Amino acid sequence: VMQCSASLDVLFLLDGSYSIGKGSFERSKYFAGKLCDALDIHPDRVRVGMIQFSSTPHLEFPLDSYLTKQEVKDRIKRIVFRGGSTETGRALKYVLRKGFPGGRNSSVSEVLIIVSDGKSQGSTTMPAMQMRERRITVFAVGIKFPRWEELHLLASEPTEQHVLFAGDANDAANGLYSTLTGSVCSVTAPGCKVESHPCERRTLETVKELAGNYVCWKGSKQLNAVQASLCPFYRLKKVLIKHPSRCFRTVCRDPCDTQPCQNGGTCVPEGLDKYHCLCPAGYGGDIHCAPKLSLKCSVDLLFLMDSSAGITLEGFLRYKAFLKRFLQAVMGQDSPMKVGVAQYNNNVRIPIEVGQHKDAFSLMKSIDALNFSGGGTLTGRALRYIAQHGFRSTPVFADVQDDLPRVVVLLTDSKSQDPVAEAAKYARDRDLFLIGVGSSFMRAELTEVTGNPKQTIVYSDPQDLFNRIPELQRRICSVDNPEGCQEQSLDLAFAVDASAGVGLENFLRLRSFVRSSCLRFNINRDVTQIALVIYSSKAHTVFTLDTHTSNSAVLQAINQVPFLGDSASAGSALLHVYGDVMTVQKGARPGVNKVLVVLTNGGGMEDADAPARQLRDNGILVFMVVIGDAQRDALLRVAGSPNYLVHISSYEDLQYYQDLIIERICEEAKSPVNLCKPNPCMNQGVCILGPGSYRCECHGWEGPHCESRVLRGDSPRSLILPLHSHVQRSSSGLQHLSRGARHTKRH
């Protein structure tokens, strides 16, 4: 994070002798790489070179060889241990005689970093003194168990700031940065300061230790006589010696120290002064995880919680936690909704009446007090009871009743022991809007309750339940909202897999899905344009974006789409859409969002990554709808994000996902648009953005989109196109401008 950024020549002197050994030499290389992280390596700023020394010095690479940090670090990794005696003095004389190899002129500061165990076999006193006279800054770094006295002799003054230990690579890199900031480098970053702290230098020394006095035999003055005596015996012992010292490091304030993330968000630092918050589901209304799902809609809301033995105590507590998390996420200070909670097993009770609590705190306390009941699961009976007694009209004025939409959210994970269809219809006939939440095996029964797959929310595992909070918020607020994105401009293409892997029967299901999806859009030149491509080994355009201008024409064309058979190539289909469908020539409109929906069984994805990336890079969203067993990792690479991948287990379940897919498409239609993506200019014209407009710079062509070849003697020219324009095909076949898109909300 902190880098020394100045004009600086740094030369590493790496000890490659046998006393270091191959293992410690590898640690020295790792350490040198860590020090490079503290240096802003660039041709105009810090340059790095390296010499390995043992019996003789060997230049590994000069300072002008590698000019980026990654290049230097990669080269350091490739250095090979040479071995030999430790001739540190000879290596220093080599540097004094030759200078810094590849270095710059004398106006650039020079730093020598010696990494050694300090056990030199020759004197280093004189060359170390000459280094100081030359004003070369010397850092002495100990590796293994160093001889610290010699390293202190080598290092610049003050020695405690220029002697480091390679074993603590991160601390040493920080120490190098801290020392350099006081001399050649720029000042420390805002909020950071250099601090000293006590530390220890360790080494192993061999000492003689008295083992005791033992009988030994000495000679005598007498002939043929030996005299017995006591002699001291010693043994050599390795002892770990600790040298108290002071170390220096730069300490910075962590941007997460103030705990800026709210509502259980996790703070992740980004450098010295930035951070971002990882927010739980339902939060993220701002960077600090404020609730983002505030219910703007006015409804009376009743949660009907299963409290029977079928969901177990664990399931009941999970639903309580989900309910609390949801309400915390959506209930602001001025939330217009009124909330109640009912529980059921064999019987029904309403411990929290709708509108009983006026603030979130008292509501949470009441939810905490709810207890598990056990017993049978009579969902049908509960629905009928709620239809009759769940909502009590509260007078707004003396003669006016509150007639807000009434929403019931059923939370259950156990099959009902009584019929639900008739009771649910009874509730719906009394204008209750029913939403069902349960695990995936409950889908069929919940759909029977709600009467609409769109109002059924299923989760795959306990954790996934909490990921459904935003979806539940959208469902509640869709009570009075029109479906689809009727008024939003959109260029939408479907690419349908018609290969043998899908099969004729399933292809007809996909075709039917496209047909019913098109009914949800207002198809004309000014709002939604739709194109259809089918593919197997090759892709075929059924109709382009500008072919049909009404819903009836599109539906009629879809009915004629043939099955192809053969193997699938999704990559060629994506390339076909990019080059032959989402283009100005085929009716694509600049300034209008573009979405491609791919319907497939996941076959033929091997060559699809690059074309999908090309589409996304050019502003075209790729939405993957995959049915059946397919490798999720490969699909994610094509979709680019889990948000744009819908994986469905069977073709029969496809209908249940239509609302979700259209909802995602419509969200995309509201996002900002880059007028030059994809490039609206034909014949290699260059699109240039202006404020609320673009223009095509043509070469050898002319016209708004470089569509007309320049005749001899004419000069090419470009035309500025306003943001509120889009392309419409005229009778002459050329592209002209229409003001029809000015009515779109985004513009």
PDB file of N, CA and C in Angstrom, residues 81-136:
ATOM      1  N   PHE A  81      21.078 -20.236  -6.878  1.00  0.00           N
ATOM      2  CA  PHE A  81      22.086 -20.249  -5.808  1.00  0.00           C
ATOM      3  C   PHE A  81      23.432 -20.709  -6.367  1.00  0.00           C
ATOM      4  N   ARG A  82      24.519 -19.946  -6.051  1.00  0.00           N
ATOM      5  CA  ARG A  82      25.822 -20.245  -6.644  1.00  0.00           C
ATOM      6  C   ARG A  82      26.758 -20.967  -5.679  1.00  0.00           C
ATOM      7  N   GLY A  83      26.740 -20.615  -4.386  1.00  0.00           N
ATOM      8  CA  GLY A  83      27.630 -21.254  -3.414  1.00  0.00           C
ATOM      9  C   GLY A  83      29.046 -20.687  -3.464  1.00  0.00           C
ATOM     10  N   GLY A  84      29.831 -20.963  -2.409  1.00  0.00           N
ATOM     11  CA  GLY A  84      31.206 -20.464  -2.313  1.00  0.00           C
ATOM     12  C   GLY A  84      31.454 -19.858  -0.945  1.00  0.00           C
ATOM     13  N   SER A  85      32.602 -19.216  -0.767  1.00  0.00           N
ATOM     14  CA  SER A  85      32.930 -18.579   0.508  1.00  0.00           C
ATOM     15  C   SER A  85      32.249 -17.216   0.612  1.00  0.00           C
ATOM     16  N   THR A  86      32.262 -16.615   1.797  1.00  0.00           N
ATOM     17  CA  THR A  86      31.540 -15.354   2.032  1.00  0.00           C
ATOM     18  C   THR A  86      32.511 -14.186   1.954  1.00  0.00           C
ATOM     19  N   GLU A  87      32.737 -13.662   0.756  1.00  0.00           N
ATOM     20  CA  GLU A  87      33.675 -12.554   0.555  1.00  0.00           C
ATOM     21  C   GLU A  87      32.894 -11.249   0.425  1.00  0.00           C
ATOM     22  N   THR A  88      32.358 -10.778   1.573  1.00  0.00           N
ATOM     23  CA  THR A  88      31.548  -9.549   1.553  1.00  0.00           C
ATOM     24  C   THR A  88      32.391  -8.341   1.178  1.00  0.00           C
ATOM     25  N   GLY A  89      33.629  -8.277   1.727  1.00  0.00           N
ATOM     26  CA  GLY A  89      34.515  -7.143   1.438  1.00  0.00           C
ATOM     27  C   GLY A  89      34.812  -7.031  -0.046  1.00  0.00           C
ATOM     28  N   ARG A  90      35.082  -8.172  -0.716  1.00  0.00           N
ATOM     29  CA  ARG A  90      35.363  -8.154  -2.148  1.00  0.00           C
ATOM     30  C   ARG A  90      34.143  -7.642  -2.925  1.00  0.00           C
ATOM     31  N   ALA A  91      32.930  -8.060  -2.501  1.00  0.00           N
ATOM     32  CA  ALA A  91      31.717  -7.606  -3.181  1.00  0.00           C
ATOM     33  C   ALA A  91      31.536  -6.096  -3.045  1.00  0.00           C
ATOM     34  N   LEU A  92      31.839  -5.540  -1.869  1.00  0.00           N
ATOM     35  CA  LEU A  92      31.716  -4.096  -1.667  1.00  0.00           C
ATOM     36  C   LEU A  92      32.725  -3.339  -2.535  1.00  0.00           C
ATOM     37  N   LYS A  93      33.967  -3.876  -2.616  1.00  0.00           N
ATOM     38  CA  LYS A  93      34.991  -3.232  -3.450  1.00  0.00           C
ATOM     39  C   LYS A  93      34.575  -3.250  -4.927  1.00  0.00           C
ATOM     40  N   TYR A  94      33.917  -4.339  -5.337  1.00  0.00           N
ATOM     41  CA  TYR A  94      33.421  -4.449  -6.717  1.00  0.00           C
ATOM     42  C   TYR A  94      32.427  -3.318  -7.001  1.00  0.00           C
ATOM     43  N   VAL A  95      31.519  -3.061  -6.057  1.00  0.00           N
ATOM     44  CA  VAL A  95      30.524  -1.991  -6.243  1.00  0.00           C
ATOM     45  C   VAL A  95      31.204  -0.627  -6.245  1.00  0.00           C
ATOM     46  N   LEU A  96      32.212  -0.443  -5.347  1.00  0.00           N
ATOM     47  CA  LEU A  96      32.919   0.838  -5.289  1.00  0.00           C
ATOM     48  C   LEU A  96      33.685   1.093  -6.589  1.00  0.00           C
ATOM     49  N   ARG A  97      34.239   0.034  -7.164  1.00  0.00           N
ATOM     50  CA  ARG A  97      35.046   0.173  -8.372  1.00  0.00           C
ATOM     51  C   ARG A  97      34.167   0.352  -9.613  1.00  0.00           C
ATOM     52  N   LYS A  98      33.134  -0.473  -9.748  1.00  0.00           N
ATOM     53  CA  LYS A  98      32.296  -0.477 -10.949  1.00  0.00           C
ATOM     54  C   LYS A  98      31.133   0.507 -10.876  1.00  0.00           C
ATOM     55  N   GLY A  99      30.755   0.906  -9.645  1.00  0.00           N
ATOM     56  CA  GLY A  99      29.569   1.728  -9.488  1.00  0.00           C
ATOM     57  C   GLY A  99      28.295   0.881  -9.552  1.00  0.00           C
ATOM     58  N   PHE A 100      27.132   1.543  -9.547  1.00  0.00           N
ATOM     59  CA  PHE A 100      25.858   0.827  -9.651  1.00  0.00           C
ATOM     60  C   PHE A 100      25.629   0.473 -11.127  1.00  0.00           C
ATOM     61  N   PRO A 101      25.697  -0.813 -11.500  1.00  0.00           N
ATOM     62  CA  PRO A 101      25.575  -1.177 -12.923  1.00  0.00           C
ATOM     63  C   PRO A 101      24.213  -0.773 -13.493  1.00  0.00           C
ATOM     64  N   GLY A 102      24.226   0.009 -14.597  1.00  0.00           N
ATOM     65  CA  GLY A 102      22.981   0.466 -15.212  1.00  0.00           C
ATOM     66  C   GLY A 102      22.344   1.620 -14.474  1.00  0.00           C
ATOM     67  N   GLY A 103      23.075   2.220 -13.515  1.00  0.00           N
ATOM     68  CA  GLY A 103      22.526   3.315 -12.725  1.00  0.00           C
ATOM     69  C   GLY A 103      22.515   4.622 -13.483  1.00  0.00           C
ATOM     70  N   ARG A 104      21.912   5.640 -12.876  1.00  0.00           N
ATOM     71  CA  ARG A 104      21.828   6.952 -13.497  1.00  0.00           C
ATOM     72  C   ARG A 104      22.947   7.847 -12.965  1.00  0.00           C
ATOM     73  N   ASN A 105      22.863   9.152 -13.219  1.00  0.00           N
ATOM     74  CA  ASN A 105      23.949  10.052 -12.816  1.00  0.00           C
ATOM     75  C   ASN A 105      23.960  10.263 -11.306  1.00  0.00           C
ATOM     76  N   SER A 106      24.941  11.021 -10.847  1.00  0.00           N
ATOM     77  CA  SER A 106      25.169  11.178  -9.403  1.00  0.00           C
ATOM     78  C   SER A 106      24.058  11.955  -8.705  1.00  0.00           C
ATOM     79  N   SER A 107      23.172  12.622  -9.455  1.00  0.00           N
ATOM     80  CA  SER A 107      22.091  13.378  -8.810  1.00  0.00           C
ATOM     81  C   SER A 107      21.009  12.455  -8.247  1.00  0.00           C
ATOM     82  N   VAL A 108      21.005  11.175  -8.669  1.00  0.00           N
ATOM     83  CA  VAL A 108      20.015  10.215  -8.185  1.00  0.00           C
ATOM     84  C   VAL A 108      20.566   9.499  -6.954  1.00  0.00           C
ATOM     85  N   SER A 109      19.792   9.452  -5.887  1.00  0.00           N
ATOM     86  CA  SER A 109      20.229   8.796  -4.647  1.00  0.00           C
ATOM     87  C   SER A 109      20.446   7.308  -4.886  1.00  0.00           C
ATOM     88  N   GLU A 110      21.494   6.770  -4.218  1.00  0.00           N
ATOM     89  CA  GLU A 110      21.836   5.363  -4.367  1.00  0.00           C
ATOM     90  C   GLU A 110      21.652   4.635  -3.040  1.00  0.00           C
ATOM     91  N   VAL A 111      20.980   3.480  -3.106  1.00  0.00           N
ATOM     92  CA  VAL A 111      20.721   2.673  -1.904  1.00  0.00           C
ATOM     93  C   VAL A 111      21.246   1.263  -2.161  1.00  0.00           C
ATOM     94  N   LEU A 112      22.085   0.772  -1.243  1.00  0.00           N
ATOM     95  CA  LEU A 112      22.618  -0.587  -1.328  1.00  0.00           C
ATOM     96  C   LEU A 112      21.980  -1.419  -0.220  1.00  0.00           C
ATOM     97  N   ILE A 113      21.362  -2.541  -0.584  1.00  0.00           N
ATOM     98  CA  ILE A 113      20.721  -3.417   0.406  1.00  0.00           C
ATOM     99  C   ILE A 113      21.487  -4.733   0.429  1.00  0.00           C
ATOM    100  N   ILE A 114      22.253  -4.966   1.516  1.00  0.00           N
ATOM    101  CA  ILE A 114      23.057  -6.184   1.659  1.00  0.00           C
ATOM    102  C   ILE A 114      22.241  -7.200   2.454  1.00  0.00           C
ATOM    103  N   VAL A 115      21.998  -8.372   1.872  1.00  0.00           N
ATOM    104  CA  VAL A 115      21.283  -9.445   2.573  1.00  0.00           C
ATOM    105  C   VAL A 115      22.288 -10.558   2.832  1.00  0.00           C
ATOM    106  N   SER A 116      22.672 -10.758   4.111  1.00  0.00           N
ATOM    107  CA  SER A 116      23.755 -11.687   4.453  1.00  0.00           C
ATOM    108  C   SER A 116      23.596 -12.166   5.884  1.00  0.00           C
ATOM    109  N   ASP A 117      24.352 -13.250   6.227  1.00  0.00           N
ATOM    110  CA  ASP A 117      24.382 -13.676   7.633  1.00  0.00           C
ATOM    111  C   ASP A 117      25.505 -12.981   8.397  1.00  0.00           C
ATOM    112  N   GLY A 118      26.270 -12.086   7.699  1.00  0.00           N
ATOM    113  CA  GLY A 118      27.282 -11.277   8.373  1.00  0.00           C
ATOM    114  C   GLY A 118      28.544 -12.019   8.757  1.00  0.00           C
ATOM    115  N   LYS A 119      28.736 -13.208   8.214  1.00  0.00           N
ATOM    116  CA  LYS A 119      29.918 -14.001   8.585  1.00  0.00           C
ATOM    117  C   LYS A 119      30.929 -13.926   7.457  1.00  0.00           C
ATOM    118  N   SER A 120      31.491 -12.723   7.262  1.00  0.00           N
ATOM    119  CA  SER A 120      32.419 -12.495   6.164  1.00  0.00           C
ATOM    120  C   SER A 120      33.774 -13.115   6.469  1.00  0.00           C
ATOM    121  N   GLN A 121      34.488 -13.585   5.409  1.00  0.00           N
ATOM    122  CA  GLN A 121      35.803 -14.203   5.586  1.00  0.00           C
ATOM    123  C   GLN A 121      36.926 -13.216   5.310  1.00  0.00           C
ATOM    124  N   GLY A 122      36.605 -11.986   5.165  1.00  0.00           N
ATOM    125  CA  GLY A 122      37.606 -10.939   5.015  1.00  0.00           C
ATOM    126  C   GLY A 122      37.118  -9.690   5.714  1.00  0.00           C
ATOM    127  N   SER A 123      37.985  -8.698   5.828  1.00  0.00           N
ATOM    128  CA  SER A 123      37.614  -7.465   6.522  1.00  0.00           C
ATOM    129  C   SER A 123      36.659  -6.637   5.675  1.00  0.00           C
ATOM    130  N   THR A 124      35.658  -6.062   6.330  1.00  0.00           N
ATOM    131  CA  THR A 124      34.694  -5.195   5.629  1.00  0.00           C
ATOM    132  C   THR A 124      34.773  -3.750   6.122  1.00  0.00           C
ATOM    133  N   THR A 125      35.665  -3.469   7.055  1.00  0.00           N
ATOM    134  CA  THR A 125      35.696  -2.147   7.697  1.00  0.00           C
ATOM    135  C   THR A 125      36.000  -1.038   6.697  1.00  0.00           C
ATOM    136  N   MET A 126      37.075  -1.213   5.895  1.00  0.00           N
ATOM    137  CA  MET A 126      37.492  -0.152   4.976  1.00  0.00           C
ATOM    138  C   MET A 126      36.456   0.090   3.872  1.00  0.00           C
ATOM    139  N   PRO A 127      35.990  -0.969   3.156  1.00  0.00           N
ATOM    140  CA  PRO A 127      34.981  -0.682   2.108  1.00  0.00           C
ATOM    141  C   PRO A 127      33.683  -0.110   2.666  1.00  0.00           C
ATOM    142  N   ALA A 128      33.293  -0.497   3.887  1.00  0.00           N
ATOM    143  CA  ALA A 128      32.075   0.063   4.489  1.00  0.00           C
ATOM    144  C   ALA A 128      32.248   1.557   4.730  1.00  0.00           C
ATOM    145  N   MET A 129      33.458   1.965   5.162  1.00  0.00           N
ATOM    146  CA  MET A 129      33.723   3.384   5.400  1.00  0.00           C
ATOM    147  C   MET A 129      33.709   4.162   4.076  1.00  0.00           C
ATOM    148  N   GLN A 130      34.248   3.541   3.012  1.00  0.00           N
ATOM    149  CA  GLN A 130      34.256   4.201   1.708  1.00  0.00           C
ATOM    150  C   GLN A 130      32.830   4.369   1.155  1.00  0.00           C
ATOM    151  N   MET A 131      31.966   3.408   1.454  1.00  0.00           N
ATOM    152  CA  MET A 131      30.548   3.543   1.055  1.00  0.00           C
ATOM    153  C   MET A 131      29.933   4.788   1.677  1.00  0.00           C
ATOM    154  N   ARG A 132      30.216   5.007   2.950  1.00  0.00           N
ATOM    155  CA  ARG A 132      29.662   6.180   3.639  1.00  0.00           C
ATOM    156  C   ARG A 132      30.222   7.465   3.032  1.00  0.00           C
ATOM    157  N   GLU A 133      31.537   7.440   2.675  1.00  0.00           N
ATOM    158  CA  GLU A 133      32.152   8.630   2.079  1.00  0.00           C
ATOM    159  C   GLU A 133      31.517   8.953   0.723  1.00  0.00           C
ATOM    160  N   ARG A 134      31.094   7.911  -0.001  1.00  0.00           N
ATOM    161  CA  ARG A 134      30.452   8.105  -1.310  1.00  0.00           C
ATOM    162  C   ARG A 134      28.970   8.491  -1.161  1.00  0.00           C
ATOM    163  N   ARG A 135      28.496   8.579   0.068  1.00  0.00           N
ATOM    164  CA  ARG A 135      27.100   8.925   0.375  1.00  0.00           C
ATOM    165  C   ARG A 135      26.117   7.904  -0.201  1.00  0.00           C
ATOM    166  N   ILE A 136      26.522   6.654  -0.193  1.00  0.00           N
ATOM    167  CA  ILE A 136      25.625   5.557  -0.569  1.00  0.00           C
ATOM    168  C   ILE A 136      24.919   5.089   0.699  1.00  0.00           C
TER     169      ILE A 136
END
